[in-house]
Short mmCIF file of N, CA and C in Angstrom, two decimals:
data_model
loop_
_atom_site.label_atom_id
_atom_site.label_comp_id
_atom_site.label_asym_id
_atom_site.label_seq_id
_atom_site.Cartn_x
_atom_site.Cartn_y
_atom_site.Cartn_z
N MET Z 1 23.82 -111.25 -11.62
CA MET Z 1 25.19 -111.29 -10.83
C MET Z 1 24.51 -110.89 -9.50
N ALA Z 2 24.04 -109.33 -9.80
CA ALA Z 2 22.99 -109.20 -8.19
C ALA Z 2 22.53 -109.57 -7.34
N GLN Z 3 21.76 -110.51 -8.14
CA GLN Z 3 21.04 -111.24 -7.56
C GLN Z 3 22.30 -112.31 -6.39
N THR Z 4 23.50 -112.98 -7.55
CA THR Z 4 24.05 -113.78 -6.83
C THR Z 4 24.84 -113.03 -5.48
N ASP Z 5 25.47 -111.89 -5.85
CA ASP Z 5 25.65 -111.07 -4.76
C ASP Z 5 24.71 -110.93 -3.48
N SER Z 6 23.65 -110.58 -3.63
CA SER Z 6 22.56 -110.28 -2.62
C SER Z 6 22.97 -112.14 -2.22
N LYS Z 7 22.78 -112.84 -3.07
CA LYS Z 7 22.32 -114.74 -1.08
C LYS Z 7 23.45 -114.19 -0.67
N GLU Z 8 24.39 -114.44 -1.73
CA GLU Z 8 25.98 -114.52 -0.82
C GLU Z 8 26.02 -113.52 0.09
N MET Z 9 25.31 -112.55 0.08
CA MET Z 9 25.86 -111.07 1.32
C MET Z 9 24.43 -111.51 2.60
N ALA Z 10 23.14 -112.11 2.53
CA ALA Z 10 22.14 -112.69 3.30
C ALA Z 10 22.61 -113.91 3.62
N THR Z 11 23.80 -114.85 3.42
CA THR Z 11 24.45 -115.74 3.55
C THR Z 11 25.60 -115.61 4.42
N VAL Z 12 26.38 -114.69 4.29
CA VAL Z 12 27.43 -114.38 5.14
C VAL Z 12 27.08 -113.60 6.18
N LYS Z 13 25.75 -112.65 6.34
CA LYS Z 13 24.84 -111.80 7.32
C LYS Z 13 24.47 -113.34 8.42
N MET Z 14 23.87 -113.92 7.22
CA MET Z 14 22.82 -115.04 8.35
C MET Z 14 25.00 -116.08 9.13
N GLU Z 15 25.44 -116.40 8.62
CA GLU Z 15 26.35 -116.62 9.12
C GLU Z 15 27.05 -116.05 10.07
N LEU Z 16 27.47 -114.90 9.78
CA LEU Z 16 27.78 -113.58 10.88
C LEU Z 16 26.78 -113.59 11.84
N GLY Z 17 25.82 -114.32 12.27
CA GLY Z 17 24.78 -113.62 12.82
C GLY Z 17 24.23 -115.59 13.78
N LYS Z 18 24.82 -116.35 13.37
CA LYS Z 18 25.08 -117.01 14.20
C LYS Z 18 26.10 -117.12 14.72
N LEU Z 19 27.44 -116.91 14.12
CA LEU Z 19 28.88 -116.66 15.08
C LEU Z 19 28.60 -115.89 16.29
N GLN Z 20 27.54 -114.99 16.20
CA GLN Z 20 27.05 -113.99 17.25
C GLN Z 20 26.45 -113.83 18.03
N GLY Z 21 25.60 -115.23 17.87
CA GLY Z 21 24.91 -115.93 18.74
C GLY Z 21 25.39 -117.18 20.01
N ARG Z 22 26.18 -117.98 18.90
CA ARG Z 22 27.50 -118.43 19.44
C ARG Z 22 28.36 -117.87 20.56
N VAL Z 23 29.23 -116.90 20.24
CA VAL Z 23 29.73 -116.58 20.89
C VAL Z 23 29.18 -115.88 22.55
N ASP Z 24 27.86 -115.07 21.84
CA ASP Z 24 27.27 -114.38 23.14
C ASP Z 24 26.87 -116.02 24.23
N ALA Z 25 26.28 -116.56 23.70
CA ALA Z 25 25.78 -118.42 24.29
C ALA Z 25 26.96 -118.33 24.94
N PHE Z 26 28.39 -118.58 24.22
CA PHE Z 26 29.50 -119.06 25.27
C PHE Z 26 29.73 -117.67 26.34
N LEU Z 27 30.04 -116.71 25.66
CA LEU Z 27 29.72 -115.49 26.83
C LEU Z 27 29.46 -115.95 28.23
N ASN Z 28 27.64 -115.74 27.72
CA ASN Z 28 26.93 -115.88 28.84
C ASN Z 28 26.94 -117.17 30.01
N GLU Z 29 26.99 -118.21 29.00
CA GLU Z 29 27.90 -119.38 29.85
C GLU Z 29 28.76 -119.37 31.23
N LYS Z 30 29.81 -118.66 30.19
CA LYS Z 30 30.90 -118.76 31.25
C LYS Z 30 30.33 -117.07 32.38
N ALA Z 31 30.28 -116.54 31.58
CA ALA Z 31 30.15 -115.31 32.99
C ALA Z 31 28.83 -115.59 34.10
N GLU Z 32 28.61 -116.94 33.88
CA GLU Z 32 26.93 -117.40 34.77
C GLU Z 32 28.74 -119.02 35.88
N ALA Z 33 29.18 -119.32 34.97
CA ALA Z 33 30.06 -120.21 36.00
C ALA Z 33 31.35 -119.25 36.62
N ILE Z 34 31.03 -117.96 36.29
CA ILE Z 34 33.14 -117.71 36.83
C ILE Z 34 31.40 -116.47 38.47
N GLN Z 35 30.79 -116.50 37.99
CA GLN Z 35 29.97 -115.43 39.11
C GLN Z 35 29.38 -117.12 39.93
N GLU Z 36 29.30 -118.00 39.96
CA GLU Z 36 29.04 -119.32 40.52
C GLU Z 36 30.42 -119.59 41.51
N ALA Z 37 31.16 -119.73 40.65
CA ALA Z 37 32.57 -119.88 41.26
C ALA Z 37 33.05 -118.86 42.25
N ARG Z 38 32.66 -117.19 41.37
CA ARG Z 38 32.42 -116.39 42.66
C ARG Z 38 32.05 -116.30 44.54
N ASN Z 39 30.95 -116.69 44.03
CA ASN Z 39 30.16 -117.07 45.29
C ASN Z 39 30.35 -118.00 45.92
N HIS Z 40 30.67 -119.26 45.21
CA HIS Z 40 31.06 -120.19 45.96
C HIS Z 40 32.75 -120.12 46.52
N LEU Z 41 33.31 -119.09 46.40
CA LEU Z 41 34.65 -118.90 47.34
C LEU Z 41 34.03 -117.79 48.14
N GLN Z 42 33.49 -116.97 47.91
CA GLN Z 42 33.20 -116.24 48.99
C GLN Z 42 32.65 -116.32 50.31
N GLY Z 43 31.66 -117.58 50.08
CA GLY Z 43 30.84 -118.26 50.73
C GLY Z 43 32.41 -119.25 51.63
N ARG Z 44 32.94 -119.19 51.25
CA ARG Z 44 34.35 -120.32 51.70
C ARG Z 44 35.18 -119.95 52.56
N VAL Z 45 34.98 -117.85 52.14
CA VAL Z 45 36.19 -117.46 52.76
C VAL Z 45 35.44 -116.49 54.20
N LEU Z 46 34.04 -116.39 54.22
CA LEU Z 46 33.79 -116.71 55.36
C LEU Z 46 33.47 -117.30 56.59
N GLU Z 47 33.77 -119.14 55.44
CA GLU Z 47 33.47 -119.73 56.43
C GLU Z 47 35.01 -120.50 57.12
N LEU Z 48 36.13 -119.64 56.56
CA LEU Z 48 37.40 -119.96 56.89
C LEU Z 48 38.31 -118.77 57.93
N GLU Z 49 36.63 -117.61 57.70
CA GLU Z 49 36.72 -116.21 58.74
C GLU Z 49 36.40 -117.34 60.37
N ASP Z 50 35.62 -117.87 60.30
CA ASP Z 50 34.74 -117.98 61.26
C ASP Z 50 35.69 -119.42 62.99
N PRO Z 51 36.37 -118.48 63.55
CA PRO Z 51 36.74 -118.99 64.35
C PRO Z 51 36.28 -120.51 64.75
N ILE Z 52 35.64 -121.12 64.93
CA ILE Z 52 34.96 -122.47 65.54
C ILE Z 52 35.46 -123.34 64.30
N LEU Z 53 35.98 -122.76 62.78
CA LEU Z 53 36.04 -123.66 62.19
C LEU Z 53 36.98 -124.28 61.66
N ARG Z 54 37.96 -123.01 62.26
CA ARG Z 54 39.65 -122.92 62.32
C ARG Z 54 40.81 -123.98 62.45
N THR Z 55 40.32 -124.87 61.42
CA THR Z 55 41.78 -125.77 62.51
C THR Z 55 42.73 -125.94 61.17
N GLU Z 56 44.17 -125.88 61.21
CA GLU Z 56 45.23 -125.31 59.81
C GLU Z 56 44.69 -126.92 58.63
N SER Z 57 44.53 -128.26 59.81
CA SER Z 57 44.79 -129.55 58.26
C SER Z 57 42.98 -129.25 57.71
N LYS Z 58 41.91 -128.58 58.65
CA LYS Z 58 40.55 -128.08 57.11
C LYS Z 58 41.20 -127.03 56.92
N GLU Z 59 41.44 -126.52 57.10
CA GLU Z 59 41.37 -124.68 56.18
C GLU Z 59 42.52 -125.07 54.77
N LEU Z 60 43.64 -126.44 55.05
CA LEU Z 60 44.41 -126.33 53.85
C LEU Z 60 44.17 -127.30 52.72
N ALA Z 61 43.21 -127.67 53.57
CA ALA Z 61 42.26 -129.25 52.52
C ALA Z 61 40.90 -128.14 51.91
N ILE Z 62 40.41 -127.61 52.52
CA ILE Z 62 39.71 -126.40 51.59
C ILE Z 62 39.69 -125.57 50.86
N VAL Z 63 41.07 -125.11 51.13
CA VAL Z 63 42.18 -124.34 50.02
C VAL Z 63 42.64 -125.15 49.06
N LYS Z 64 42.71 -126.19 49.08
CA LYS Z 64 43.30 -127.01 48.20
C LYS Z 64 42.49 -127.43 47.35
N ALA Z 65 40.79 -127.67 48.04
CA ALA Z 65 39.74 -128.58 47.35
C ALA Z 65 39.36 -127.03 46.40
N GLU Z 66 38.72 -125.93 46.73
CA GLU Z 66 38.72 -124.86 46.61
C GLU Z 66 39.89 -124.29 45.65
N ASN Z 67 41.10 -124.89 44.98
CA ASN Z 67 42.10 -124.07 44.55
C ASN Z 67 42.12 -125.05 43.21
N ALA Z 68 41.58 -126.80 43.52
CA ALA Z 68 42.25 -127.38 42.27
C ALA Z 68 40.42 -126.80 41.28
N ARG Z 69 39.70 -127.09 42.07
CA ARG Z 69 38.34 -126.35 41.61
C ARG Z 69 38.71 -125.46 40.71
N LEU Z 70 38.75 -124.62 41.21
CA LEU Z 70 39.35 -122.94 40.14
C LEU Z 70 39.85 -123.31 39.49
N GLN Z 71 40.74 -123.82 39.39
CA GLN Z 71 42.44 -124.23 38.15
C GLN Z 71 41.59 -124.93 37.38
N ALA Z 72 40.27 -126.19 37.57
CA ALA Z 72 39.97 -126.45 37.05
C ALA Z 72 38.97 -126.09 35.66
N ARG Z 73 37.83 -125.56 36.35
CA ARG Z 73 37.43 -124.88 35.62
C ARG Z 73 37.72 -123.22 34.95
N MET Z 74 39.19 -123.03 35.31
CA MET Z 74 39.33 -121.82 34.61
C MET Z 74 39.94 -122.31 33.25
N ASN Z 75 40.94 -122.91 33.58
CA ASN Z 75 41.26 -124.28 32.75
C ASN Z 75 40.58 -124.21 31.52
N SER Z 76 39.67 -125.01 31.73
CA SER Z 76 38.60 -125.48 30.63
C SER Z 76 37.72 -123.86 30.15
N PHE Z 77 37.49 -122.81 31.08
CA PHE Z 77 36.87 -121.32 30.29
C PHE Z 77 37.92 -121.34 29.77
N GLU Z 78 39.67 -121.43 29.59
CA GLU Z 78 40.68 -120.66 29.08
C GLU Z 78 40.72 -121.56 27.65
N ARG Z 79 39.81 -122.66 27.31
CA ARG Z 79 40.35 -123.36 26.75
C ARG Z 79 39.42 -123.53 25.24
N GLU Z 80 38.12 -123.28 25.50
CA GLU Z 80 36.24 -122.57 25.23
C GLU Z 80 36.95 -121.09 24.97
N LYS Z 81 37.70 -120.69 25.50
CA LYS Z 81 37.40 -119.41 24.80
C LYS Z 81 38.14 -118.93 23.77
N LYS Z 82 39.54 -119.99 23.93
CA LYS Z 82 40.98 -119.68 22.23
C LYS Z 82 40.44 -120.07 21.69
N ASP Z 83 39.30 -121.79 21.74
CA ASP Z 83 38.77 -122.30 21.00
C ASP Z 83 37.90 -121.71 20.07
N ALA Z 84 36.68 -120.75 20.80
CA ALA Z 84 36.12 -119.42 20.29
C ALA Z 84 37.32 -118.28 19.32
N VAL Z 85 38.00 -117.77 20.04
CA VAL Z 85 38.15 -117.06 19.01
C VAL Z 85 39.38 -118.11 17.82
N LYS Z 86 39.89 -118.50 17.68
CA LYS Z 86 41.08 -119.30 17.12
C LYS Z 86 39.33 -119.59 15.80
N SER Z 87 38.16 -120.10 15.92
CA SER Z 87 36.89 -120.31 15.30
C SER Z 87 36.67 -118.95 14.00
N ALA Z 88 36.93 -118.08 15.49
CA ALA Z 88 36.18 -116.83 14.43
C ALA Z 88 37.16 -116.16 13.64
N LEU Z 89 38.45 -116.35 14.27
CA LEU Z 89 39.67 -116.29 13.40
C LEU Z 89 39.52 -116.75 11.65
N MET Z 90 39.45 -117.92 12.55
CA MET Z 90 39.49 -118.62 10.34
C MET Z 90 38.67 -118.74 10.33
N LYS Z 91 37.02 -118.06 10.20
CA LYS Z 91 36.00 -118.38 9.79
C LYS Z 91 35.98 -116.96 8.87
N ALA Z 92 36.16 -115.96 10.30
CA ALA Z 92 36.86 -114.41 9.30
C ALA Z 92 37.64 -114.75 8.25
N ASP Z 93 39.01 -115.20 8.34
CA ASP Z 93 40.11 -115.18 7.47
C ASP Z 93 39.34 -115.83 6.36
N ALA Z 94 38.85 -117.25 6.11
CA ALA Z 94 37.72 -117.56 4.92
C ALA Z 94 36.71 -116.31 3.95
N ASN Z 95 36.22 -115.66 4.69
CA ASN Z 95 35.42 -115.49 4.49
C ASN Z 95 35.26 -113.85 4.28
N ASN Z 96 37.01 -113.40 4.46
CA ASN Z 96 37.58 -111.77 3.96
C ASN Z 96 37.38 -111.68 2.72
N ALA Z 97 37.99 -113.02 1.93
CA ALA Z 97 37.95 -112.30 0.43
C ALA Z 97 36.30 -111.90 0.05
N LEU Z 98 35.33 -113.20 -0.21
CA LEU Z 98 34.36 -112.68 0.07
C LEU Z 98 33.82 -111.05 0.66
N TRP Z 99 33.98 -111.63 1.96
CA TRP Z 99 33.40 -109.72 1.70
C TRP Z 99 33.69 -108.36 1.44
N GLN Z 100 34.79 -108.78 1.20
CA GLN Z 100 35.77 -107.88 0.68
C GLN Z 100 35.49 -107.15 -0.79
N GLU Z 101 34.84 -108.64 -2.05
CA GLU Z 101 34.23 -108.41 -3.56
C GLU Z 101 32.85 -108.30 -3.00
N MET Z 102 32.16 -108.25 -1.93
CA MET Z 102 30.62 -107.87 -1.60
C MET Z 102 30.97 -106.29 -1.35
N LEU Z 103 31.66 -105.93 -0.44
CA LEU Z 103 31.30 -104.36 -0.13
C LEU Z 103 31.97 -103.62 -1.49
N ALA Z 104 32.25 -103.54 -2.62
CA ALA Z 104 32.79 -103.58 -3.65
C ALA Z 104 31.72 -103.60 -4.99
N GLU Z 105 30.49 -103.96 -4.27
CA GLU Z 105 29.72 -104.00 -5.38
C GLU Z 105 28.30 -103.88 -4.40
N ALA Z 106 28.68 -103.69 -3.06
CA ALA Z 106 27.26 -103.77 -2.47
C ALA Z 106 27.09 -102.33 -2.52
N ASN Z 107 25.54 -102.33 -2.10
CA ASN Z 107 24.88 -100.47 -2.09
C ASN Z 107 25.34 -100.12 -0.50
N VAL Z 108 24.78 -98.69 0.13
CA VAL Z 108 24.73 -98.43 1.10
C VAL Z 108 24.30 -99.41 2.14
N ASP Z 109 22.84 -99.29 2.15
CA ASP Z 109 22.42 -100.53 3.03
C ASP Z 109 23.38 -101.35 3.50
N ASP Z 110 24.03 -102.46 2.83
CA ASP Z 110 24.52 -103.61 2.84
C ASP Z 110 26.02 -102.96 3.76
N VAL Z 111 26.78 -102.17 3.42
CA VAL Z 111 27.76 -101.29 3.91
C VAL Z 111 27.41 -100.55 5.24
N VAL Z 112 26.26 -100.62 5.34
CA VAL Z 112 25.87 -100.46 7.32
C VAL Z 112 25.66 -101.22 8.05
N ALA Z 113 24.89 -102.27 7.40
CA ALA Z 113 24.61 -103.33 8.09
C ALA Z 113 26.72 -104.40 8.43
N LEU Z 114 27.51 -104.41 7.12
CA LEU Z 114 28.47 -105.10 7.87
C LEU Z 114 28.85 -104.13 8.68
N ARG Z 115 28.87 -102.72 8.89
CA ARG Z 115 29.82 -101.89 10.16
C ARG Z 115 29.87 -102.28 10.97
N GLY Z 116 27.81 -102.58 11.25
CA GLY Z 116 27.19 -102.51 12.54
C GLY Z 116 27.83 -103.67 12.97
N ALA Z 117 28.06 -105.06 12.20
CA ALA Z 117 27.94 -106.36 12.97
C ALA Z 117 29.60 -106.09 13.37
N LYS Z 118 30.70 -105.47 12.65
CA LYS Z 118 31.86 -105.33 13.05
C LYS Z 118 31.54 -104.74 14.02
N ILE Z 119 30.96 -103.79 14.69
CA ILE Z 119 31.37 -102.83 15.55
C ILE Z 119 30.85 -103.75 16.75
N ALA Z 120 30.07 -104.68 16.50
CA ALA Z 120 29.17 -105.86 17.28
C ALA Z 120 29.98 -106.55 17.79
N LEU Z 121 30.61 -106.95 16.92
CA LEU Z 121 32.11 -108.09 17.05
C LEU Z 121 33.10 -107.57 18.23
N HIS Z 122 33.40 -105.94 18.15
CA HIS Z 122 34.27 -105.67 18.72
C HIS Z 122 33.27 -105.41 20.88
N ALA Z 123 32.27 -104.88 20.08
CA ALA Z 123 31.67 -105.19 21.82
C ALA Z 123 31.89 -106.17 22.22
N GLN Z 124 32.02 -107.47 21.64
CA GLN Z 124 32.57 -108.88 22.23
C GLN Z 124 33.30 -109.12 22.26
N ILE Z 125 34.78 -108.68 22.09
CA ILE Z 125 36.19 -108.90 22.23
C ILE Z 125 36.02 -108.01 23.32
N GLU Z 126 35.33 -106.96 23.73
CA GLU Z 126 35.52 -105.98 24.79
C GLU Z 126 35.01 -106.86 26.00
N GLY Z 127 33.74 -108.10 25.30
CA GLY Z 127 33.08 -108.57 26.55
C GLY Z 127 34.28 -109.81 27.19
N LEU Z 128 35.52 -109.91 26.25
CA LEU Z 128 36.17 -111.78 26.29
C LEU Z 128 37.95 -110.63 27.47
N ASN Z 129 37.77 -109.39 26.81
CA ASN Z 129 38.56 -108.60 27.70
C ASN Z 129 37.73 -108.33 29.46
N ALA Z 130 36.46 -108.06 29.29
CA ALA Z 130 36.15 -108.26 30.32
C ALA Z 130 36.20 -109.27 31.50
N ARG Z 131 36.05 -110.53 30.85
CA ARG Z 131 35.79 -111.52 30.65
C ARG Z 131 37.44 -112.14 32.14
N VAL Z 132 38.37 -111.87 30.82
CA VAL Z 132 39.44 -112.46 31.37
C VAL Z 132 40.32 -111.20 32.56
N GLN Z 133 39.81 -110.17 32.65
CA GLN Z 133 40.11 -109.56 33.65
C GLN Z 133 39.55 -110.09 34.96
N ASP Z 134 37.77 -110.49 34.87
CA ASP Z 134 37.60 -110.90 35.99
C ASP Z 134 37.68 -112.33 36.04
N GLN Z 135 38.64 -113.21 35.73
CA GLN Z 135 39.75 -114.23 35.71
C GLN Z 135 40.82 -113.71 36.51
N ALA Z 136 41.40 -112.84 35.96
CA ALA Z 136 42.58 -112.08 36.57
C ALA Z 136 42.13 -111.78 38.23
N MET Z 137 40.85 -111.93 38.74
CA MET Z 137 40.91 -111.53 39.32
C MET Z 137 40.21 -112.39 40.74
N LEU Z 138 39.61 -113.58 39.95
CA LEU Z 138 39.48 -114.84 40.07
C LEU Z 138 41.04 -115.14 41.13
N VAL Z 139 41.59 -115.31 40.35
CA VAL Z 139 43.44 -115.63 40.72
C VAL Z 139 43.62 -115.04 41.52
N LYS Z 140 43.56 -113.47 41.36
CA LYS Z 140 44.13 -113.23 42.71
C LYS Z 140 43.12 -113.09 44.02
N THR Z 141 42.56 -113.53 44.03
CA THR Z 141 41.39 -113.46 45.16
C THR Z 141 41.50 -115.22 45.97
N ALA Z 142 41.77 -116.32 45.15
CA ALA Z 142 42.26 -117.42 45.85
C ALA Z 142 43.79 -117.44 45.79
N ASP Z 143 44.38 -116.27 45.38
CA ASP Z 143 46.17 -116.10 45.50
C ASP Z 143 46.23 -115.80 47.23
N GLU Z 144 44.97 -114.50 47.54
CA GLU Z 144 45.28 -113.65 48.96
C GLU Z 144 44.80 -114.95 49.84
N ASN Z 145 43.69 -115.96 49.68
CA ASN Z 145 43.10 -116.25 50.52
C ASN Z 145 44.29 -117.75 50.74
N SER Z 146 44.89 -118.42 49.43
CA SER Z 146 45.81 -118.94 49.89
C SER Z 146 46.76 -118.81 50.98
N GLN Z 147 47.30 -116.93 50.70
CA GLN Z 147 48.45 -116.95 51.36
C GLN Z 147 47.57 -116.56 52.26
N LYS Z 148 46.96 -116.43 53.34
CA LYS Z 148 46.22 -116.20 54.46
C LYS Z 148 46.28 -117.67 54.84
N MET Z 149 46.53 -118.57 54.22
CA MET Z 149 46.72 -120.41 55.03
C MET Z 149 48.45 -121.00 54.78
N GLY Z 150 49.02 -120.10 54.02
CA GLY Z 150 50.58 -120.19 54.53
C GLY Z 150 50.97 -120.78 53.02
N TRP Z 151 51.43 -120.24 52.01
CA TRP Z 151 51.33 -120.93 50.54
C TRP Z 151 52.74 -122.19 50.09
N SER Z 152 52.27 -122.91 49.47
CA SER Z 152 53.14 -123.53 49.81
C SER Z 152 53.81 -123.52 48.12
N SER Z 153 55.19 -123.66 47.69
CA SER Z 153 55.51 -123.14 46.42
C SER Z 153 55.12 -124.00 45.22
N THR Z 154 54.32 -125.49 45.42
CA THR Z 154 53.50 -125.67 44.29
C THR Z 154 52.41 -125.03 43.45
N TYR Z 155 51.75 -124.42 44.65
CA TYR Z 155 50.51 -123.43 44.99
C TYR Z 155 50.87 -122.02 43.72
N LYS Z 156 51.87 -121.39 44.86
CA LYS Z 156 52.85 -120.61 43.45
C LYS Z 156 52.81 -120.65 42.31
N SER Z 157 54.05 -122.02 41.95
CA SER Z 157 54.34 -121.78 40.74
C SER Z 157 53.01 -122.00 40.06
N MET Z 158 51.56 -122.92 40.35
CA MET Z 158 50.69 -122.97 39.82
C MET Z 158 49.91 -121.53 39.37
N TYR Z 159 49.92 -120.88 40.48
CA TYR Z 159 49.86 -119.15 39.92
C TYR Z 159 50.34 -118.23 39.30
N ASN Z 160 51.76 -118.84 38.96
CA ASN Z 160 52.26 -118.11 38.11
C ASN Z 160 51.99 -118.78 36.70
N ALA Z 161 51.98 -119.72 36.48
CA ALA Z 161 51.66 -120.37 35.51
C ALA Z 161 50.08 -119.50 34.57
N LYS Z 162 49.49 -119.80 35.55
CA LYS Z 162 47.92 -118.98 35.53
C LYS Z 162 48.27 -117.90 35.53
N CYS Z 163 49.09 -116.91 35.39
CA CYS Z 163 49.12 -115.42 34.87
C CYS Z 163 49.91 -115.14 33.67
N LYS Z 164 50.46 -116.23 33.43
CA LYS Z 164 51.32 -116.14 32.53
C LYS Z 164 50.55 -116.73 31.07
N GLU Z 165 49.47 -117.75 31.67
CA GLU Z 165 48.12 -118.11 30.18
C GLU Z 165 47.73 -117.11 30.45
N ASN Z 166 47.36 -116.16 31.79
CA ASN Z 166 46.50 -114.80 31.41
C ASN Z 166 46.79 -114.21 30.63
N ASP Z 167 48.38 -113.98 30.66
CA ASP Z 167 49.21 -112.60 29.27
C ASP Z 167 48.77 -113.21 28.11
N GLU Z 168 49.28 -114.38 27.49
CA GLU Z 168 48.84 -114.80 26.75
C GLU Z 168 47.16 -115.07 26.11
N LEU Z 169 46.48 -114.89 26.50
CA LEU Z 169 45.53 -115.09 26.48
C LEU Z 169 44.46 -113.40 25.72
N GLN Z 170 45.21 -112.83 26.61
CA GLN Z 170 45.64 -110.64 26.40
C GLN Z 170 46.37 -110.76 25.13
N LYS Z 171 47.01 -111.39 25.20
CA LYS Z 171 47.96 -111.37 23.67
C LYS Z 171 47.13 -111.89 22.18
N GLU Z 172 46.42 -112.75 22.32
CA GLU Z 172 45.53 -113.06 21.08
C GLU Z 172 44.18 -112.46 21.62
N LEU Z 173 43.74 -111.89 22.92
CA LEU Z 173 42.83 -110.71 22.28
C LEU Z 173 42.93 -109.56 21.80
N GLY Z 174 44.74 -109.24 21.99
CA GLY Z 174 45.08 -107.85 20.86
C GLY Z 174 45.08 -108.83 19.02
N VAL Z 175 45.82 -109.68 19.03
CA VAL Z 175 45.71 -110.32 17.96
C VAL Z 175 44.12 -110.00 16.91
N LEU Z 176 43.16 -110.44 17.92
CA LEU Z 176 41.74 -110.22 17.19
C LEU Z 176 41.61 -109.02 16.93
N GLU Z 177 41.62 -108.08 17.80
CA GLU Z 177 40.83 -106.87 17.31
C GLU Z 177 42.06 -105.80 17.01
N ASP Z 178 43.20 -106.55 16.75
CA ASP Z 178 44.48 -106.28 15.55
C ASP Z 178 43.81 -106.04 14.11
N TYR Z 179 43.31 -107.57 14.08
CA TYR Z 179 42.25 -108.02 13.13
C TYR Z 179 41.38 -107.31 12.87
N GLN Z 180 40.71 -107.00 13.95
CA GLN Z 180 39.54 -106.50 13.26
C GLN Z 180 39.55 -104.50 12.99
N HIS Z 181 40.36 -104.47 13.54
CA HIS Z 181 40.93 -102.67 12.77
C HIS Z 181 42.41 -102.92 12.39
N PRO Z 182 42.52 -102.88 10.93
CA PRO Z 182 44.10 -103.26 10.47
C PRO Z 182 44.21 -101.86 10.71
#
């Protein structure tokens, strides 16, 4: 019985390690994409501030293209993040009963290892929260740049929709944190 429990504990630890690796890789990839988008936008802002390049049609075309590109990247990032959170929650629910049973029979080292894994998961949640805040700053930057050019109602409604999606994402992160700390 103890050997079976040790094998199951090892399996759970291995799965938790795999999940943590996937989450880390996902967060690193998205951080690079966000940084690339931020650098690109900063370059565009400098170009737009150059008086030689200031013609209204050029500015509007650049802003529309940048907003569409940023919107597509942010939508993709949000979908992937929601999928990762949903997958992590489903896997945690599926393994929760097994974990509780194993914790009841586990030795002190196993309990300490699982607590360490829980702390690491909490750090990842905080990282996700920081990414959401970075994303909100990107939206704010796009908003400020668009307002300089005279923002249309279409872009205003897109911005409001993005803010609403960010609020929903914040709620999902809150649910994940509540799940981690019942």
